[in-house]
Short mmCIF file of C-alpha atoms and ligand atoms in Angstrom, two decimals:
data_model
loop_
_atom_site.label_atom_id
_atom_site.label_comp_id
_atom_site.label_asym_id
_atom_site.label_seq_id
_atom_site.Cartn_x
_atom_site.Cartn_y
_atom_site.Cartn_z
CA MET A 1 0.03 0.21 0.01
CA THR A 2 1.53 3.33 -1.04
CA ARG A 3 -1.13 5.42 -0.56
CA LEU A 4 0.22 8.27 1.61
CA HIS A 5 3.68 8.02 -0.65
CA GLY A 6 5.30 11.39 -0.87
CA ARG A 7 4.02 12.46 2.24
CA ARG A 8 5.74 13.66 5.45
CA GLY A 9 4.48 12.64 8.99
CA LEU A 10 5.07 12.81 12.97
CA VAL A 11 3.29 10.40 15.40
CA THR A 12 4.09 12.23 19.17
CA GLY A 13 4.45 9.47 21.91
CA ALA A 14 6.00 7.09 19.22
CA ALA A 15 8.38 5.09 21.34
CA ARG A 16 5.96 2.20 22.18
CA GLY A 17 1.84 0.97 22.59
CA ILE A 18 -0.55 3.25 19.88
CA GLY A 19 1.90 5.65 18.97
CA ARG A 20 4.22 3.32 17.49
CA GLN A 21 1.63 1.06 15.56
CA VAL A 22 0.05 4.34 13.96
CA ALA A 23 3.44 5.18 12.85
CA GLN A 24 4.49 1.97 11.86
CA ARG A 25 1.53 2.03 9.96
CA LEU A 26 1.75 5.26 7.93
CA ALA A 27 5.26 4.02 7.40
CA ASP A 28 4.23 0.88 5.30
CA GLU A 29 1.62 2.71 3.30
CA GLY A 30 4.68 5.28 2.41
CA MET A 31 4.35 8.11 4.52
CA ARG A 32 7.63 8.89 5.79
CA MET A 33 7.98 9.14 9.21
CA THR A 34 8.81 11.08 12.49
CA LEU A 35 8.75 10.15 15.57
CA LEU A 36 8.91 12.00 18.73
CA ASP A 37 8.65 10.19 22.13
CA VAL A 38 10.06 10.94 26.01
CA ASP A 39 11.95 8.29 26.00
CA PRO A 40 14.85 7.63 23.92
CA ALA A 41 13.75 4.25 23.27
CA VAL A 42 12.28 5.95 20.08
CA GLU A 43 15.57 6.06 18.15
CA ARG A 44 15.39 2.10 18.24
CA ALA A 45 12.07 2.23 17.49
CA ALA A 46 12.36 4.83 13.96
CA ALA A 47 15.71 3.12 12.56
CA GLU A 48 13.87 -0.17 12.75
CA MET A 49 11.22 1.69 10.48
CA GLY A 50 13.13 3.74 8.29
CA ALA A 51 12.20 6.73 10.22
CA SER A 52 13.47 10.08 12.29
CA SER A 53 13.49 10.19 15.85
CA LEU A 54 13.23 13.25 17.95
CA VAL A 55 13.74 12.79 22.14
CA VAL A 56 11.80 15.67 23.55
CA ASP A 57 9.65 15.78 26.77
CA LEU A 58 6.58 17.62 25.23
CA ARG A 59 6.58 19.39 29.42
CA ASP A 60 9.24 20.91 28.29
CA ASP A 61 7.41 24.21 26.01
CA GLU A 62 10.64 25.67 24.83
CA ALA A 63 12.39 22.25 23.73
CA THR A 64 9.28 21.20 22.33
CA ARG A 65 9.23 23.91 20.21
CA ARG A 66 13.00 24.13 19.62
CA GLY A 67 12.68 20.21 18.56
CA LEU A 68 10.39 20.83 15.49
CA ALA A 69 11.68 23.94 14.29
CA ALA A 70 15.83 22.00 14.27
CA ASP A 71 13.07 19.28 12.70
CA ALA A 72 11.18 21.04 10.24
CA ASP A 73 14.73 23.82 9.02
CA GLY A 74 16.28 20.39 8.38
CA ASP A 75 13.90 18.98 6.10
CA GLY A 76 12.10 21.30 4.18
CA ASP A 77 9.32 19.39 3.31
CA PRO A 78 7.02 20.69 5.25
CA TYR A 79 4.77 18.05 6.83
CA TRP A 80 1.51 17.00 6.00
CA LEU A 81 0.59 15.29 9.10
CA LEU A 82 0.68 15.70 12.71
CA VAL A 83 -0.36 12.69 15.31
CA ASN A 84 -1.07 14.11 18.43
CA ASN A 85 -0.60 11.12 20.00
CA ALA A 86 1.34 11.13 23.12
CA GLY A 87 -0.17 10.74 26.52
CA VAL A 88 -0.22 10.16 30.61
CA PHE A 89 -2.91 8.42 32.25
CA ALA A 90 -3.46 8.23 36.15
CA LYS A 91 -5.99 8.04 38.49
CA ALA A 92 -7.28 10.03 41.94
CA PRO A 93 -10.83 10.37 43.45
CA LEU A 94 -11.05 13.73 43.03
CA LEU A 95 -11.69 14.91 46.53
CA GLU A 96 -8.24 13.72 47.24
CA MET A 97 -6.69 14.20 43.89
CA ASP A 98 -3.36 16.40 44.08
CA LEU A 99 -3.32 19.31 42.10
CA GLY A 100 -0.07 18.41 40.60
CA GLN A 101 -1.28 15.07 39.02
CA TRP A 102 -4.35 17.86 37.74
CA ASP A 103 -1.77 19.99 36.02
CA ASP A 104 0.26 17.53 35.06
CA LEU A 105 -2.61 15.61 32.83
CA HIS A 106 -3.27 18.86 31.42
CA ARG A 107 -0.17 20.07 30.26
CA VAL A 108 1.24 16.64 28.50
CA ASN A 109 -2.55 15.65 27.23
CA ALA A 110 -4.09 19.10 25.73
CA ARG A 111 -1.46 21.99 26.30
CA SER A 112 1.62 19.85 24.40
CA MET A 113 -1.04 20.46 21.82
CA VAL A 114 -0.60 23.89 21.10
CA ILE A 115 2.46 23.81 20.96
CA THR A 116 2.89 21.17 18.13
CA MET A 117 -0.35 22.70 16.74
CA GLN A 118 1.34 26.15 16.70
CA ALA A 119 4.29 25.19 15.63
CA LEU A 120 3.38 22.75 12.68
CA ALA A 121 0.84 24.07 11.40
CA PRO A 122 2.04 27.50 9.63
CA ALA A 123 4.73 25.27 7.41
CA MET A 124 1.33 23.15 6.22
CA ILE A 125 -1.00 26.73 5.18
CA ALA A 126 2.47 27.90 4.26
CA SER A 127 2.58 25.01 1.85
CA GLY A 128 -0.80 25.67 -0.01
CA ARG A 129 -1.43 21.67 -0.01
CA GLY A 130 -2.95 21.40 3.32
CA GLY A 131 -2.59 19.21 5.78
CA ARG A 132 -3.79 16.57 8.83
CA VAL A 133 -4.06 16.55 12.08
CA VAL A 134 -5.27 13.70 14.61
CA ASN A 135 -5.29 14.31 18.07
CA MET A 136 -5.44 11.29 20.93
CA ALA A 137 -8.01 12.15 22.80
CA SER A 138 -10.18 8.79 24.45
CA MET A 139 -13.35 7.77 25.48
CA ALA A 140 -13.17 9.02 28.67
CA ALA A 141 -13.72 12.54 27.59
CA LYS A 142 -17.31 11.34 27.09
CA ARG A 143 -17.93 8.86 30.14
CA GLY A 144 -14.74 7.79 32.30
CA THR A 145 -15.36 5.91 35.53
CA PRO A 146 -14.74 7.20 38.84
CA GLY A 147 -11.35 8.26 39.76
CA GLU A 148 -10.61 9.25 36.14
CA ALA A 149 -11.31 13.36 36.79
CA ALA A 150 -7.92 14.72 35.42
CA TYR A 151 -7.04 12.22 32.86
CA ALA A 152 -11.34 12.59 31.24
CA ALA A 153 -11.08 16.15 31.34
CA SER A 154 -7.91 16.43 29.84
CA LYS A 155 -9.50 14.73 27.04
CA ALA A 156 -12.26 16.27 27.05
CA ALA A 157 -9.93 19.30 26.50
CA VAL A 158 -8.56 17.07 23.43
CA VAL A 159 -12.08 16.99 21.53
CA ALA A 160 -12.97 21.07 22.16
CA LEU A 161 -9.41 22.06 20.96
CA SER A 162 -9.94 19.82 17.72
CA ARG A 163 -13.47 21.21 17.34
CA ILE A 164 -12.28 24.60 16.69
CA ALA A 165 -9.30 24.04 15.01
CA ALA A 166 -10.83 22.72 12.65
CA MET A 167 -12.50 25.99 11.80
CA GLU A 168 -9.63 27.76 12.55
CA LEU A 169 -7.45 25.62 10.65
CA GLY A 170 -10.43 24.44 7.73
CA PRO A 171 -10.07 27.16 5.29
CA HIS A 172 -6.37 26.51 4.55
CA GLN A 173 -8.12 22.93 3.71
CA ILE A 174 -6.25 21.34 7.38
CA THR A 175 -8.90 18.55 8.78
CA VAL A 176 -8.57 18.66 12.52
CA ASN A 177 -10.17 14.89 14.78
CA SER A 178 -9.47 14.04 17.61
CA ILE A 179 -10.12 10.10 18.10
CA CYS A 180 -11.57 8.82 21.32
CA PRO A 181 -10.20 5.41 21.62
CA GLY A 182 -12.36 2.91 24.00
CA TYR A 183 -9.65 0.13 26.25
CA VAL A 184 -6.59 -0.34 24.06
CA LEU A 185 -4.45 -2.91 25.14
CA THR A 186 -0.92 -1.60 25.88
CA GLU A 187 1.37 -0.51 29.03
CA MET A 188 -1.12 2.15 29.85
CA GLY A 189 -2.63 0.87 32.37
CA ALA A 190 -1.33 -1.90 32.79
CA ASP A 191 0.23 -2.59 36.34
CA THR A 192 -3.16 -2.41 37.54
CA ARG A 193 -5.09 -4.27 35.41
CA SER A 194 -6.94 -7.30 36.42
CA ALA A 195 -7.91 -10.69 34.30
CA ASP A 196 -12.21 -9.32 35.66
CA GLN A 197 -10.80 -6.27 34.34
CA VAL A 198 -10.15 -7.30 30.95
CA ALA A 199 -13.21 -9.72 30.98
CA ALA A 200 -15.83 -6.66 32.39
CA TRP A 201 -14.38 -4.31 29.62
CA SER A 202 -14.33 -6.76 26.61
CA ALA A 203 -18.52 -7.66 27.54
CA MET A 204 -18.73 -4.06 26.96
CA SER A 205 -18.08 -4.33 23.09
CA PRO A 206 -20.74 -5.94 21.11
CA LEU A 207 -17.41 -6.93 19.42
CA GLY A 208 -16.55 -8.66 22.66
CA ARG A 209 -13.30 -7.74 23.04
CA LEU A 210 -10.45 -4.79 24.03
CA GLY A 211 -8.73 -2.88 20.95
CA GLN A 212 -5.81 -3.22 19.98
CA PRO A 213 -3.17 -0.68 18.25
CA ALA A 214 -3.68 -1.67 14.89
CA ASP A 215 -7.45 -0.33 15.27
CA VAL A 216 -6.56 2.89 15.75
CA ALA A 217 -4.02 3.22 13.44
CA ALA A 218 -6.23 1.84 10.59
CA VAL A 219 -8.30 5.13 11.21
CA ILE A 220 -6.02 7.54 11.52
CA ALA A 221 -4.28 6.15 8.56
CA PHE A 222 -7.93 6.69 6.44
CA LEU A 223 -7.69 9.84 7.81
CA ALA A 224 -4.12 11.19 6.08
CA SER A 225 -5.31 9.76 3.17
CA ASP A 226 -7.61 11.33 0.53
CA ASP A 227 -10.69 9.52 1.33
CA GLY A 228 -10.12 11.51 4.84
CA ALA A 229 -10.71 14.95 3.28
CA TYR A 230 -13.91 15.93 4.24
CA ILE A 231 -14.14 14.72 7.99
CA THR A 232 -12.83 17.31 9.68
CA GLY A 233 -13.87 18.85 13.90
CA GLN A 234 -14.98 15.29 14.52
CA ALA A 235 -14.06 13.08 17.59
CA LEU A 236 -14.13 9.35 16.23
CA ASN A 237 -15.21 6.66 18.02
CA VAL A 238 -12.84 3.83 17.90
CA THR A 239 -14.36 1.92 20.84
CA GLY A 240 -15.51 -1.53 19.87
CA GLY A 241 -19.05 -0.04 19.91
CA MET A 242 -18.48 0.43 23.67
CA CYS A 243 -19.72 4.46 23.13
CA THR A 244 -22.56 4.96 20.85
CA TRP A 245 -22.58 8.76 20.52
N1 NAD B 1 -3.75 2.40 26.29
C1 NAD B 1 -5.76 2.57 25.95
O1 NAD B 1 -6.72 2.18 26.36
C2 NAD B 1 -5.99 4.21 25.68
C3 NAD B 1 -7.39 4.98 25.27
C4 NAD B 1 -7.86 6.28 25.09
C5 NAD B 1 -6.49 6.90 24.58
N2 NAD B 1 -5.64 6.18 24.89
C6 NAD B 1 -4.59 7.69 24.11
O2 NAD B 1 -3.93 6.80 23.56
C7 NAD B 1 -2.34 7.55 23.67
C8 NAD B 1 -1.78 6.45 23.80
O3 NAD B 1 -1.63 5.74 24.54
P1 NAD B 1 -0.81 4.08 25.01
O4 NAD B 1 -1.41 2.98 25.20
O5 NAD B 1 -0.44 3.77 23.64
O6 NAD B 1 0.66 4.45 25.82
P2 NAD B 1 1.45 4.09 26.81
O7 NAD B 1 1.93 4.70 27.85
O8 NAD B 1 2.23 3.26 26.14
O9 NAD B 1 2.57 4.98 25.35
C9 NAD B 1 2.69 6.60 25.98
C10 NAD B 1 3.59 7.13 25.32
O10 NAD B 1 3.43 8.91 25.44
C11 NAD B 1 5.29 9.46 25.08
N3 NAD B 1 5.12 10.02 26.54
C12 NAD B 1 4.07 10.28 27.85
N4 NAD B 1 4.77 11.36 27.91
C13 NAD B 1 5.34 12.31 27.19
C14 NAD B 1 5.39 13.51 27.81
N5 NAD B 1 5.99 14.43 28.24
N6 NAD B 1 6.52 14.11 25.79
C15 NAD B 1 7.72 13.16 24.93
N7 NAD B 1 6.58 11.83 25.08
C16 NAD B 1 5.69 11.41 26.28
C17 NAD B 1 5.56 8.28 26.63
O11 NAD B 1 6.83 7.86 26.26
C18 NAD B 1 5.13 6.41 25.39
O12 NAD B 1 6.03 6.23 24.55
C19 NAD B 1 -2.58 8.78 24.33
O13 NAD B 1 -2.94 9.73 24.18
C20 NAD B 1 -3.54 7.74 25.76
O14 NAD B 1 -4.37 8.80 26.54
C21 NAD B 1 -4.61 5.34 25.21
#
């Protein structure tokens, strides 16, 4: 498959999990990829798929701007696709929540997307070709469970941010969508995941299973392609039917 051939894409949080699978799928479809992560393991992940890498902590505004500016200058071909996938998860009951946790989740999960869009969208606009932005939200933005107030609120911010960005960037033929995965089997949350929980969550899907990173990657590849050209401002569920609104 080469439907993305000749285009350039960047995926954040691509050292492992969903982001790595998204980057691999896009590379398999011919896209020239850059993988960004705070974890230096991203260098190996990128090398394995013939991609470039950037080790950047998205909590650090200036380092993020610097890293992306240097990367853009190094190539000269503006990105067609930005996938803001990096995220962190933590749980705490509302009445006991440390506000530092609230700030940290918002900083990585939502605020960093403003910076990456500010860094990359101007060159997309200047290219006159348009582009695509995909921001990783979560089913938690629409429902969520007790203990997820900070995480769910950060993901609801992603949905709202993406909707407004779609309005502002649409006139430049840049689409912006958020993705709301359900429960995807990755290392996120693995340390607290029990077999009973997996069974209970699986039963919530009419398809009877949890998501795989490949389920999410396929939707992002579609949005990045010409077939996704008229979809913007959406918060797309990839939940196996666990969430239907
Ligand atoms: N796994 C799920 O069930 C699920 C469900 C809905 C949404 N999501 C979202 O999907 C995205 C990917 O999740 P995942 O399950 O692959 O998680 P993961 O923990 O396996 O991977 C997250 C990646 O983001 C990177 N990252 C974290 N903080 C960073 C920072 N400050 N700077 C740069 N990189 C950073 C990590 O190093 C890691 O490589 C996240 O935004 C997550 O909230 C996951």
